[in-house]
Short mmCIF file of C-alpha atoms and ligand atoms in Angstrom, two decimals:
data_model
loop_
_atom_site.label_atom_id
_atom_site.label_comp_id
_atom_site.label_asym_id
_atom_site.label_seq_id
_atom_site.Cartn_x
_atom_site.Cartn_y
_atom_site.Cartn_z
CA MET A 215 -63.72 -116.24 -68.69
CA PHE A 216 -60.88 -113.94 -69.41
CA THR A 217 -57.64 -115.87 -69.86
CA ARG A 218 -54.07 -114.92 -71.01
CA ASP A 219 -51.05 -117.04 -70.61
CA LYS A 220 -48.20 -114.63 -71.48
CA LEU A 221 -46.84 -111.37 -70.04
CA TYR A 222 -45.92 -108.34 -71.81
CA VAL A 223 -42.32 -107.94 -71.47
CA GLY A 224 -40.42 -105.14 -73.35
CA GLY A 225 -42.93 -105.24 -76.25
CA GLU A 226 -42.99 -108.93 -76.51
CA TRP A 227 -45.45 -111.49 -75.37
CA ARG A 228 -43.41 -113.84 -73.24
CA LYS A 229 -44.16 -117.17 -71.19
CA PRO A 230 -43.75 -115.98 -67.58
CA SER A 231 -40.93 -117.22 -65.57
CA THR A 232 -43.09 -119.14 -63.20
CA GLY A 233 -46.39 -120.70 -63.06
CA GLN A 234 -48.06 -118.38 -60.69
CA ILE A 235 -51.61 -117.33 -61.53
CA LEU A 236 -53.68 -114.46 -60.68
CA LYS A 237 -57.34 -115.47 -60.19
CA VAL A 238 -59.73 -112.70 -60.54
CA ILE A 239 -62.99 -113.14 -58.70
CA SER A 240 -66.21 -111.31 -59.60
CA PRO A 241 -67.02 -109.05 -56.47
CA HIS A 242 -70.87 -109.53 -57.55
CA THR A 243 -70.80 -113.48 -58.24
CA GLU A 244 -67.80 -114.35 -56.10
CA GLU A 245 -66.82 -116.66 -58.88
CA VAL A 246 -63.60 -116.73 -60.81
CA VAL A 247 -63.86 -114.69 -64.19
CA GLY A 248 -60.20 -114.25 -64.95
CA LYS A 249 -56.89 -116.02 -64.88
CA VAL A 250 -53.77 -114.36 -65.89
CA PRO A 251 -50.11 -115.01 -65.13
CA SER A 252 -48.66 -113.12 -62.27
CA ALA A 253 -45.15 -111.67 -62.67
CA ALA A 254 -42.24 -112.87 -60.67
CA THR A 255 -38.82 -111.14 -59.93
CA GLU A 256 -37.27 -112.84 -63.10
CA ASP A 257 -39.72 -111.17 -65.23
CA ILE A 258 -39.04 -107.92 -63.47
CA ASP A 259 -35.57 -108.30 -64.06
CA ALA A 260 -36.06 -108.91 -67.85
CA ALA A 261 -38.46 -105.93 -68.27
CA VAL A 262 -35.94 -103.51 -66.37
CA ALA A 263 -33.08 -104.76 -68.49
CA ALA A 264 -35.14 -104.28 -71.76
CA ALA A 265 -36.27 -100.84 -70.50
CA ARG A 266 -32.74 -99.85 -69.76
CA ALA A 267 -31.18 -100.78 -73.00
CA SER A 268 -34.08 -99.10 -75.00
CA PHE A 269 -33.63 -95.98 -72.96
CA ASP A 270 -29.85 -95.74 -73.24
CA SER A 271 -29.78 -96.81 -76.90
CA GLY A 272 -31.93 -93.57 -77.52
CA MET A 273 -34.35 -95.46 -79.86
CA TRP A 274 -37.10 -93.73 -78.12
CA SER A 275 -35.64 -91.31 -75.65
CA ARG A 276 -33.82 -89.34 -78.30
CA ARG A 277 -36.44 -89.32 -80.96
CA SER A 278 -37.81 -85.99 -81.38
CA PRO A 279 -40.73 -84.93 -79.13
CA GLU A 280 -42.70 -84.39 -82.46
CA GLU A 281 -42.12 -88.16 -83.42
CA ARG A 282 -43.13 -89.42 -79.93
CA ILE A 283 -46.38 -87.40 -80.39
CA GLU A 284 -47.12 -88.69 -83.76
CA THR A 285 -46.74 -92.43 -82.42
CA LEU A 286 -49.04 -91.63 -79.36
CA ARG A 287 -51.68 -90.03 -81.84
CA ARG A 288 -51.82 -93.68 -83.21
CA LEU A 289 -52.34 -94.97 -79.75
CA GLU A 290 -55.26 -92.60 -79.41
CA ILE A 291 -57.00 -94.11 -82.55
CA ALA A 292 -56.16 -97.79 -81.52
CA TYR A 293 -57.24 -97.09 -78.01
CA ALA A 294 -60.80 -95.76 -79.11
CA LYS A 295 -61.39 -99.25 -80.88
CA ARG A 296 -61.38 -101.12 -77.55
CA VAL A 297 -63.26 -98.89 -75.18
CA ASP A 298 -66.36 -100.98 -74.80
CA GLU A 299 -64.23 -104.09 -74.05
CA LEU A 300 -62.18 -102.16 -71.45
CA ALA A 301 -65.33 -100.75 -69.73
CA GLU A 302 -66.76 -104.44 -69.50
CA LEU A 303 -63.65 -105.86 -68.13
CA ILE A 304 -63.45 -103.08 -65.32
CA THR A 305 -66.91 -103.99 -64.33
CA LEU A 306 -66.15 -107.57 -64.32
CA GLU A 307 -62.99 -107.34 -62.30
CA MET A 308 -63.60 -104.79 -59.77
CA GLY A 309 -67.43 -104.34 -59.65
CA SER A 310 -67.81 -100.92 -60.84
CA PRO A 311 -71.35 -100.22 -62.24
CA ILE A 312 -71.18 -100.50 -65.94
CA SER A 313 -72.43 -97.00 -66.46
CA ILE A 314 -69.58 -95.74 -64.41
CA SER A 315 -66.97 -97.95 -66.31
CA ARG A 316 -68.43 -96.44 -69.61
CA MET A 317 -68.85 -92.98 -68.57
CA VAL A 318 -66.04 -92.40 -66.19
CA HIS A 319 -63.20 -95.14 -65.99
CA VAL A 320 -62.48 -95.40 -69.72
CA PRO A 321 -63.29 -91.96 -70.89
CA MET A 322 -60.91 -90.59 -68.19
CA SER A 323 -58.28 -92.75 -69.53
CA SER A 324 -58.68 -91.75 -73.08
CA MET A 325 -59.06 -87.97 -72.11
CA THR A 326 -55.84 -88.16 -70.28
CA LEU A 327 -54.05 -89.61 -73.35
CA SER A 328 -55.39 -86.73 -75.54
CA ALA A 329 -54.93 -84.00 -72.75
CA MET A 330 -51.31 -85.20 -72.34
CA LEU A 331 -50.61 -85.16 -76.09
CA ASP A 332 -51.84 -81.48 -76.18
CA VAL A 333 -49.60 -80.53 -73.05
CA ALA A 334 -46.63 -82.29 -75.12
CA GLU A 335 -47.52 -80.46 -78.21
CA GLU A 336 -47.53 -77.08 -76.25
CA TYR A 337 -44.43 -77.74 -74.06
CA VAL A 338 -41.20 -75.83 -74.76
CA TRP A 339 -38.69 -78.82 -74.86
CA ASP A 340 -35.63 -76.71 -75.72
CA GLU A 341 -35.70 -73.12 -74.34
CA ARG A 342 -33.12 -70.60 -75.26
CA ARG A 343 -32.70 -68.42 -72.03
CA THR A 344 -30.53 -65.34 -71.54
CA GLY A 345 -28.41 -66.00 -68.28
CA PHE A 346 -27.37 -63.44 -65.81
CA SER A 347 -24.05 -63.46 -67.67
CA GLY A 348 -25.80 -62.22 -70.60
CA GLN A 349 -24.99 -65.45 -72.59
CA GLU A 350 -27.61 -67.72 -74.15
CA PHE A 351 -28.09 -71.01 -72.53
CA ARG A 352 -30.22 -73.77 -73.80
CA ILE A 353 -32.51 -75.39 -71.29
CA ARG A 354 -33.22 -78.73 -72.24
CA SER A 355 -35.93 -81.26 -71.12
CA GLU A 356 -35.06 -84.84 -71.44
CA GLY A 357 -36.78 -88.12 -70.15
CA VAL A 358 -35.85 -89.08 -66.54
CA GLY A 359 -35.13 -92.62 -67.70
CA VAL A 360 -36.60 -95.99 -66.70
CA VAL A 361 -39.86 -95.56 -64.90
CA ALA A 362 -41.62 -98.07 -62.55
CA ALA A 363 -45.40 -97.33 -62.41
CA ILE A 364 -47.55 -98.96 -59.73
CA SER A 365 -51.35 -98.67 -59.69
CA PRO A 366 -54.47 -99.54 -57.40
CA TRP A 367 -57.35 -101.52 -58.28
CA ASN A 368 -59.99 -98.72 -57.94
CA THR A 369 -59.36 -96.73 -61.15
CA PRO A 370 -57.19 -99.30 -62.89
CA GLN A 371 -57.19 -98.20 -66.43
CA PHE A 372 -57.16 -94.45 -65.77
CA VAL A 373 -54.27 -94.63 -63.32
CA LEU A 374 -52.09 -96.72 -65.83
CA MET A 375 -52.72 -94.01 -68.49
CA VAL A 376 -51.93 -91.11 -66.05
CA LYS A 377 -48.48 -92.63 -65.88
CA LEU A 378 -48.06 -94.23 -69.38
CA ALA A 379 -48.90 -91.16 -71.42
CA PRO A 380 -46.56 -88.61 -69.93
CA ALA A 381 -43.65 -91.06 -69.50
CA LEU A 382 -43.79 -92.06 -73.10
CA LEU A 383 -44.19 -88.49 -74.33
CA ALA A 384 -41.11 -87.53 -72.06
CA GLY A 385 -39.17 -90.35 -73.88
CA CYS A 386 -39.01 -92.64 -70.84
CA SER A 387 -39.12 -96.38 -71.04
CA ILE A 388 -41.65 -97.83 -68.42
CA ILE A 389 -42.77 -100.96 -66.54
CA LEU A 390 -46.35 -100.92 -65.35
CA LYS A 391 -47.36 -102.98 -62.35
CA PRO A 392 -51.23 -103.27 -62.22
CA SER A 393 -53.00 -104.24 -58.96
CA PRO A 394 -53.51 -108.19 -58.54
CA GLU A 395 -57.17 -107.38 -58.02
CA SER A 396 -57.80 -105.84 -61.29
CA PRO A 397 -55.21 -106.84 -63.88
CA LEU A 398 -57.49 -107.88 -66.80
CA ASP A 399 -57.92 -104.48 -68.47
CA ALA A 400 -54.13 -103.94 -68.44
CA PHE A 401 -53.87 -107.00 -70.77
CA VAL A 402 -55.97 -105.17 -73.22
CA LEU A 403 -53.83 -102.07 -72.90
CA ALA A 404 -50.92 -104.21 -73.67
CA GLU A 405 -52.47 -105.69 -76.80
CA ILE A 406 -53.28 -102.05 -77.99
CA LEU A 407 -49.74 -100.88 -77.41
CA ASP A 408 -48.47 -103.94 -79.25
CA GLU A 409 -50.70 -102.95 -82.26
CA VAL A 410 -49.19 -99.42 -82.16
CA GLY A 411 -45.67 -100.81 -82.22
CA LEU A 412 -43.36 -98.90 -79.84
CA PRO A 413 -39.56 -99.82 -80.05
CA ARG A 414 -38.58 -102.86 -78.20
CA GLY A 415 -38.17 -102.77 -74.58
CA VAL A 416 -39.95 -99.45 -74.20
CA VAL A 417 -43.17 -100.83 -72.44
CA SER A 418 -43.87 -103.78 -70.08
CA ILE A 419 -46.93 -104.42 -68.24
CA LEU A 420 -46.47 -106.93 -65.25
CA PRO A 421 -49.24 -107.52 -62.99
CA GLY A 422 -48.36 -108.92 -59.51
CA GLY A 423 -48.63 -108.35 -55.77
CA ARG A 424 -46.89 -106.09 -53.32
CA ASP A 425 -43.70 -108.13 -53.32
CA VAL A 426 -43.21 -107.79 -56.95
CA GLY A 427 -44.11 -104.18 -56.66
CA GLN A 428 -41.59 -103.66 -53.94
CA TYR A 429 -38.83 -105.47 -55.93
CA LEU A 430 -39.47 -103.25 -58.87
CA VAL A 431 -39.39 -100.09 -56.83
CA ALA A 432 -35.91 -101.09 -55.28
CA HIS A 433 -34.59 -102.21 -58.65
CA PRO A 434 -31.20 -100.29 -59.07
CA ASP A 435 -31.84 -99.65 -62.80
CA VAL A 436 -35.16 -98.10 -62.18
CA ASP A 437 -34.74 -94.12 -62.23
CA LYS A 438 -38.14 -93.04 -61.20
CA VAL A 439 -41.11 -94.44 -59.40
CA ALA A 440 -44.67 -93.29 -60.09
CA PHE A 441 -47.02 -94.82 -57.47
CA THR A 442 -50.74 -94.47 -56.73
CA GLY A 443 -52.04 -96.22 -53.71
CA SER A 444 -52.48 -96.19 -50.04
CA THR A 445 -50.58 -93.61 -47.90
CA GLU A 446 -49.14 -96.93 -45.99
CA ALA A 447 -47.57 -98.23 -48.97
CA GLY A 448 -46.49 -94.66 -50.02
CA ARG A 449 -44.54 -94.24 -46.91
CA ILE A 450 -42.55 -97.56 -47.75
CA ILE A 451 -41.99 -96.60 -51.35
CA GLY A 452 -40.86 -92.96 -50.56
CA GLY A 453 -38.57 -94.45 -47.96
CA ILE A 454 -36.78 -96.77 -50.45
CA CYS A 455 -36.72 -93.99 -53.15
CA GLY A 456 -35.37 -91.55 -50.53
CA GLN A 457 -32.56 -93.90 -49.68
CA GLN A 458 -31.67 -94.60 -53.32
CA LEU A 459 -32.21 -90.99 -54.24
CA LYS A 460 -34.72 -92.05 -56.99
CA ARG A 461 -37.02 -89.64 -58.37
CA VAL A 462 -40.57 -90.43 -56.85
CA SER A 463 -44.29 -89.21 -57.34
CA LEU A 464 -46.85 -90.51 -54.88
CA GLU A 465 -50.66 -90.29 -55.25
CA LEU A 466 -52.02 -91.50 -52.03
CA GLY A 467 -55.23 -91.55 -49.89
CA GLY A 468 -57.60 -88.70 -48.92
CA LYS A 469 -60.34 -87.68 -46.45
CA SER A 470 -61.73 -84.62 -48.20
CA ALA A 471 -64.14 -82.28 -46.65
CA ALA A 472 -67.26 -80.61 -48.24
CA ILE A 473 -67.90 -77.53 -46.54
CA VAL A 474 -71.64 -76.69 -46.73
CA LEU A 475 -72.49 -72.87 -46.10
CA GLU A 476 -75.92 -71.57 -44.82
CA ASP A 477 -76.71 -70.36 -48.49
CA ALA A 478 -75.91 -73.59 -50.04
CA ASP A 479 -78.71 -75.12 -52.46
CA LEU A 480 -79.43 -78.64 -50.60
CA ASP A 481 -80.62 -80.22 -53.84
CA ASN A 482 -77.45 -79.25 -55.70
CA LEU A 483 -75.38 -80.38 -52.60
CA ALA A 484 -77.07 -83.87 -52.57
CA MET A 485 -76.80 -84.37 -56.27
CA GLY A 486 -73.05 -83.25 -56.13
CA LEU A 487 -72.29 -85.49 -53.26
CA LYS A 488 -73.92 -88.42 -55.00
CA PHE A 489 -70.86 -88.23 -57.40
CA ALA A 490 -68.29 -86.43 -55.08
CA GLY A 491 -68.95 -88.92 -52.15
CA MET A 492 -70.47 -92.11 -53.52
CA LEU A 493 -68.84 -92.48 -57.18
CA ASN A 494 -67.29 -95.78 -57.82
CA SER A 495 -69.10 -97.16 -54.72
CA GLY A 496 -67.15 -94.66 -52.79
CA GLN A 497 -63.87 -96.17 -53.89
CA VAL A 498 -62.29 -92.84 -54.98
CA CYS A 499 -59.14 -91.14 -53.35
CA ALA A 500 -60.60 -87.65 -53.92
CA ALA A 501 -64.10 -88.60 -52.41
CA GLN A 502 -65.65 -85.81 -50.33
CA THR A 503 -66.58 -88.07 -47.25
CA ARG A 504 -66.50 -85.56 -44.37
CA VAL A 505 -69.40 -83.14 -44.89
CA LEU A 506 -69.18 -80.15 -42.66
CA ALA A 507 -72.62 -78.58 -42.07
CA PRO A 508 -73.57 -75.62 -40.17
CA ARG A 509 -75.30 -76.27 -36.85
CA SER A 510 -78.15 -73.90 -37.99
CA MET A 511 -79.18 -76.20 -40.79
CA TYR A 512 -77.38 -79.36 -39.71
CA ASN A 513 -80.93 -81.58 -39.66
CA GLN A 514 -81.72 -80.35 -43.30
CA VAL A 515 -78.26 -81.35 -44.53
CA VAL A 516 -78.55 -84.83 -43.04
CA GLU A 517 -82.03 -85.30 -44.38
CA ALA A 518 -80.84 -84.27 -47.94
CA LEU A 519 -78.17 -86.72 -47.82
CA VAL A 520 -80.17 -89.48 -46.30
CA ALA A 521 -82.73 -89.13 -49.08
CA MET A 522 -79.91 -89.25 -51.69
CA ALA A 523 -78.34 -92.41 -50.33
CA SER A 524 -81.71 -94.08 -49.87
CA ASN A 525 -82.41 -93.68 -53.50
CA LEU A 526 -79.38 -95.14 -54.74
CA GLN A 527 -79.70 -98.31 -56.84
CA VAL A 528 -77.52 -100.87 -55.27
CA GLY A 529 -76.80 -104.27 -57.10
CA ASP A 530 -75.44 -106.09 -60.07
CA PRO A 531 -72.82 -103.72 -61.53
CA SER A 532 -73.67 -105.16 -65.08
CA SER A 533 -77.09 -103.67 -64.93
CA GLU A 534 -77.39 -100.17 -66.57
CA LEU A 535 -79.52 -98.94 -63.63
CA THR A 536 -76.96 -99.73 -60.87
CA GLU A 537 -75.44 -96.78 -59.20
CA ILE A 538 -73.49 -98.48 -56.39
CA GLY A 539 -71.86 -101.97 -57.07
CA PRO A 540 -70.12 -104.34 -54.69
CA LEU A 541 -66.70 -103.38 -53.19
CA VAL A 542 -63.63 -104.89 -55.06
CA SER A 543 -62.93 -107.69 -52.50
CA SER A 544 -64.20 -109.36 -49.39
CA ARG A 545 -61.29 -107.82 -47.61
CA GLN A 546 -62.33 -104.35 -48.62
CA ARG A 547 -65.97 -105.18 -47.67
CA ASP A 548 -65.09 -106.33 -44.25
CA ARG A 549 -62.78 -103.37 -43.69
CA VAL A 550 -65.69 -100.87 -44.63
CA GLN A 551 -68.20 -102.80 -42.46
CA GLY A 552 -65.62 -102.68 -39.57
CA PHE A 553 -65.34 -98.78 -39.91
CA ILE A 554 -69.06 -98.68 -39.96
CA ALA A 555 -69.37 -100.83 -36.69
CA GLY A 556 -66.74 -98.89 -35.26
CA GLY A 557 -68.49 -95.48 -35.94
CA VAL A 558 -71.64 -96.83 -34.12
CA ALA A 559 -69.42 -98.07 -31.16
CA GLU A 560 -67.75 -94.46 -30.92
CA GLY A 561 -71.29 -92.89 -30.63
CA ALA A 562 -72.10 -91.57 -34.15
CA LEU A 563 -75.63 -91.88 -35.26
CA LEU A 564 -76.37 -94.13 -38.26
CA ALA A 565 -79.00 -91.97 -40.24
CA VAL A 566 -79.20 -94.59 -43.06
CA GLY A 567 -77.39 -97.71 -43.92
CA GLY A 568 -75.20 -99.78 -41.58
CA PRO A 569 -72.62 -102.47 -41.23
CA GLY A 570 -74.75 -105.47 -42.64
CA GLN A 571 -75.21 -106.88 -46.20
CA PRO A 572 -78.00 -105.13 -48.10
CA ALA A 573 -81.13 -107.33 -47.41
CA SER A 574 -81.92 -107.72 -51.16
CA LEU A 575 -78.37 -109.06 -51.99
CA ALA A 576 -77.52 -112.45 -50.79
CA SER A 577 -74.03 -112.68 -52.07
CA GLY A 578 -71.39 -110.27 -53.39
CA TRP A 579 -69.29 -107.83 -51.39
CA TYR A 580 -71.87 -105.26 -50.96
CA VAL A 581 -72.06 -102.46 -48.30
CA GLU A 582 -75.13 -100.31 -47.89
CA PRO A 583 -74.69 -96.58 -48.63
CA THR A 584 -74.29 -95.22 -45.17
CA ILE A 585 -74.78 -91.62 -43.76
CA PHE A 586 -73.47 -91.06 -40.19
CA ALA A 587 -74.67 -88.02 -38.17
CA ASN A 588 -73.56 -86.50 -34.98
CA VAL A 589 -69.96 -87.16 -35.99
CA SER A 590 -67.04 -85.34 -34.26
CA ASN A 591 -63.80 -84.84 -36.32
CA GLU A 592 -62.11 -86.78 -33.66
CA MET A 593 -63.85 -90.05 -34.49
CA THR A 594 -62.08 -92.79 -36.47
CA ILE A 595 -64.85 -92.38 -39.28
CA ALA A 596 -63.74 -88.70 -39.60
CA ARG A 597 -60.10 -89.48 -39.60
CA GLU A 598 -59.43 -92.59 -41.63
CA GLU A 599 -59.97 -93.14 -45.19
CA ILE A 600 -62.88 -95.61 -45.44
CA PHE A 601 -62.96 -96.17 -49.16
CA GLY A 602 -66.56 -97.42 -49.36
CA PRO A 603 -70.01 -95.49 -49.65
CA VAL A 604 -69.94 -93.99 -46.14
CA LEU A 605 -70.20 -90.12 -45.42
CA ALA A 606 -69.91 -88.68 -42.07
CA VAL A 607 -71.70 -85.20 -41.42
CA ILE A 608 -69.86 -83.08 -38.97
CA PRO A 609 -71.45 -79.89 -37.34
CA TYR A 610 -69.54 -76.68 -37.24
CA ASP A 611 -70.31 -73.16 -35.54
CA ASP A 612 -68.68 -70.64 -37.90
CA GLU A 613 -66.62 -70.22 -41.19
CA GLU A 614 -63.38 -70.21 -39.23
CA SER A 615 -64.15 -73.38 -37.56
CA ALA A 616 -65.40 -75.14 -40.76
CA ILE A 617 -61.87 -74.34 -42.32
CA ARG A 618 -60.16 -75.63 -39.22
CA ILE A 619 -62.06 -78.85 -39.28
CA ALA A 620 -61.40 -79.34 -43.06
CA ASN A 621 -57.53 -78.81 -42.20
CA ASP A 622 -57.53 -80.99 -39.25
CA SER A 623 -56.60 -84.16 -41.17
CA GLN A 624 -53.35 -86.02 -42.19
CA TYR A 625 -54.58 -85.77 -45.71
CA GLY A 626 -54.78 -83.03 -48.15
CA LEU A 627 -56.16 -84.44 -51.48
CA SER A 628 -59.36 -82.44 -52.45
CA GLY A 629 -62.23 -80.48 -51.00
CA THR A 630 -65.32 -78.65 -51.99
CA VAL A 631 -67.43 -75.77 -50.79
CA TRP A 632 -71.21 -75.45 -51.35
CA THR A 633 -72.57 -71.80 -51.36
CA SER A 634 -74.55 -69.33 -53.39
CA ASP A 635 -71.72 -66.70 -52.90
CA ILE A 636 -69.00 -67.70 -55.37
CA GLU A 637 -66.50 -65.11 -54.18
CA ARG A 638 -66.76 -66.47 -50.50
CA GLY A 639 -66.32 -69.96 -51.91
CA TYR A 640 -63.06 -69.01 -53.58
CA LYS A 641 -61.73 -67.36 -50.28
CA ILE A 642 -62.40 -70.61 -48.46
CA ALA A 643 -60.63 -72.49 -51.45
CA GLU A 644 -57.56 -70.46 -50.67
CA GLN A 645 -57.45 -71.41 -46.96
CA VAL A 646 -58.11 -75.18 -47.36
CA ARG A 647 -54.68 -77.05 -47.48
CA THR A 648 -55.46 -79.57 -50.44
CA GLY A 649 -54.18 -80.16 -53.91
CA THR A 650 -57.46 -79.67 -55.55
CA PHE A 651 -60.75 -77.92 -54.63
CA GLY A 652 -64.11 -77.26 -56.06
CA VAL A 653 -66.71 -74.53 -55.60
CA ASN A 654 -70.01 -76.19 -56.02
CA GLN A 655 -68.40 -78.54 -58.22
CA PHE A 656 -68.28 -82.34 -57.56
CA ASN A 657 -65.30 -82.96 -59.99
CA THR A 658 -62.12 -81.36 -58.98
CA LEU A 659 -59.97 -82.94 -61.52
CA ASP A 660 -59.16 -81.71 -65.12
CA PHE A 661 -56.77 -83.62 -67.45
CA LYS A 662 -54.78 -80.47 -68.26
CA CYS A 663 -54.49 -79.12 -64.63
CA PRO A 664 -52.27 -80.67 -62.02
CA PHE A 665 -53.73 -83.21 -59.74
CA GLY A 666 -52.08 -84.46 -56.32
CA GLY A 667 -51.97 -84.09 -52.68
CA PHE A 668 -50.69 -81.93 -49.90
CA LYS A 669 -49.62 -83.63 -46.57
CA SER A 670 -49.90 -87.33 -46.34
CA SER A 671 -51.91 -87.48 -49.74
CA GLY A 672 -48.67 -87.38 -51.72
CA LEU A 673 -45.70 -85.83 -53.32
CA GLY A 674 -45.69 -84.34 -56.68
CA ARG A 675 -48.38 -83.84 -59.29
CA GLU A 676 -49.92 -85.77 -62.17
CA LEU A 677 -51.76 -84.44 -65.31
CA GLY A 678 -51.21 -81.19 -67.00
CA ARG A 679 -47.63 -79.60 -67.79
CA GLU A 680 -46.66 -80.46 -64.09
CA GLY A 681 -47.52 -84.11 -64.64
CA LEU A 682 -45.30 -84.25 -67.82
CA SER A 683 -42.43 -82.48 -65.95
CA SER A 684 -42.40 -85.19 -63.43
CA TYR A 685 -41.19 -87.58 -66.13
CA LEU A 686 -38.38 -84.98 -67.25
CA GLU A 687 -34.84 -84.09 -66.20
CA ILE A 688 -33.98 -80.46 -66.97
CA LYS A 689 -30.32 -79.79 -68.31
CA SER A 690 -28.77 -76.21 -68.76
CA ILE A 691 -26.12 -76.08 -71.62
CA ALA A 692 -23.84 -73.40 -71.46
CA PRO A 693 -22.37 -71.77 -74.66
CA PRO A 694 -18.52 -71.60 -75.23
CA PRO A 695 -16.95 -68.53 -73.68
CA ALA A 696 -16.92 -65.39 -75.78
CA ILE A 697 -13.31 -65.01 -77.13
CA ALA A 698 -11.83 -61.75 -76.34
CA GLY A 699 -10.96 -59.92 -79.69
P1 NAD B 271 -52.34 -100.53 -51.88
O1 NAD B 271 -51.29 -99.44 -51.49
O2 NAD B 271 -52.53 -101.46 -51.09
O3 NAD B 271 -51.72 -101.04 -53.43
C1 NAD B 271 -51.58 -100.19 -54.60
C2 NAD B 271 -50.68 -100.89 -55.57
O4 NAD B 271 -49.42 -100.94 -54.86
C3 NAD B 271 -51.02 -102.36 -55.84
O5 NAD B 271 -50.57 -102.52 -57.07
C4 NAD B 271 -50.05 -103.06 -54.79
O6 NAD B 271 -49.91 -104.36 -55.38
C5 NAD B 271 -48.87 -102.11 -54.83
N1 NAD B 271 -48.11 -102.23 -53.60
C6 NAD B 271 -48.65 -102.21 -52.15
N2 NAD B 271 -47.59 -102.14 -51.38
C7 NAD B 271 -46.48 -102.07 -52.05
C8 NAD B 271 -45.04 -101.86 -51.70
N3 NAD B 271 -44.72 -101.94 -50.34
N4 NAD B 271 -44.14 -101.74 -52.65
C9 NAD B 271 -44.58 -101.81 -53.93
N5 NAD B 271 -45.97 -101.84 -54.40
C10 NAD B 271 -46.79 -101.98 -53.53
O7 NAD B 271 -53.66 -99.56 -52.32
P2 NAD B 271 -55.02 -100.11 -52.99
O8 NAD B 271 -55.85 -100.87 -51.77
O9 NAD B 271 -54.84 -101.12 -54.27
O10 NAD B 271 -55.64 -98.89 -53.52
C11 NAD B 271 -56.52 -98.09 -52.72
C12 NAD B 271 -55.60 -96.83 -52.13
O11 NAD B 271 -55.15 -96.06 -53.27
C13 NAD B 271 -56.55 -95.82 -51.46
O12 NAD B 271 -55.80 -95.40 -50.30
C14 NAD B 271 -56.66 -94.76 -52.39
O13 NAD B 271 -56.90 -93.45 -51.84
C15 NAD B 271 -55.50 -94.72 -53.14
N6 NAD B 271 -55.64 -94.12 -54.50
C16 NAD B 271 -55.01 -92.70 -54.53
C17 NAD B 271 -55.35 -92.05 -55.77
C18 NAD B 271 -54.71 -90.59 -55.96
O14 NAD B 271 -54.57 -90.15 -57.15
N7 NAD B 271 -54.34 -89.97 -54.90
C19 NAD B 271 -55.97 -92.60 -56.83
C20 NAD B 271 -56.52 -93.83 -56.68
C21 NAD B 271 -56.27 -94.49 -55.47
#
């Protein structure tokens, strides 16, 4: 049992203001595996006050970028010592197969830190620019202020680091609010930060539910909100930040299309979609969940995906052999099973899988890997983000209609094309309205390149230079006027 009784507030371990506890339940055994305090509004007030004071004092914000980089290089070393523990906790709290926790969740987090350190080293923090007047201006980048960062349960550690690393490198003070379903790994992150020793007030980590999150977002002393989660919550948060004219970045849901061309290698496609569609038991925002297949080879595409899904090892996430674990909660399992039942009711064909519990697993929040055929892009399973191991195969007639179907979505997070003709693949990439896109590539994310969504998939970009910029304000400093001799 993982237990902690204090919250990390402004760089200190403090007793929580109330006795509220977050009980973490294993999605595999359905038993309580962790008990940690939940933050209340008083804890948020204390964290924001500490963050505000530290930012305004300049003890971190006005240190040179080189000094901040040097401190975060120490974080890189301290982090590397706890990676095994972090992977095990992520598997325990949210049911990700242990191999995915070890090879994806935690490395993604540590590589984000390393990549953002490189970005900060290459960044021009104080540029000299000759203006239209001919005078030399200074264009200075400064931290945006106090940041509220809110993360979901599906990639808990990675999303915290995606916000923490650039915010600290920019000189911001930050309050992280992890999701109540997966708070355990965040306590270890707080222990690592404590060891590194940032100035008082600069970092707080306060897990809690949606009310706590919304209180933090609306807090008048918060300058910027960095949110990752559902589009539904993103709209509410965007509304609050718009009203208060707060800086905001939103990383939201997706319903990405994998466009299969007639010349695609189907073995490569099936292997690619095993990751791009089913990774993390399908709980990935950038998952390629609409597979667009040409009518001429529709059946072959369905067969290749059915073979892939049928061979997936579903079960205990602590087993090294497991490829698909349980979903994070009974609520999420019910939601995904509801979508599957709804797909059948709307007339889609279940090619493999279905709405029931996998026969070999009596307990745990499992869903069978499911492939739907005969799907039209108007069906609910093609329009809504399901967030489980469910793919819908949609037929198309020609390239133009494939691009039209790919773009016929409220979302625009990611997409892929599968073809032997790479130039044709790049031309299609230019026409699909998404923030990332891959040609025969299941992974559309690189830590030094921007990541984010078009349309209802979000606002702004994380990672890379663009990700660092979103934690910076830009100031132009004019020189004194030239004195006429
Ligand atoms: P969620 O929106 O329910 O919750 C996400 C976080 O926001 C949690 O910490 C929650 O407590 C908090 N929250 C919820 N409502 C809030 C509000 N009104 N004000 C402040 N905080 C609030 O999402 P979830 O179910 O935890 O996560 C799954 C969703 O996250 C999916 O839609 C997925 O696509 C999305 N996601 C997006 C990305 C991306 O980079 N685009 C990455 C991972 C997950």
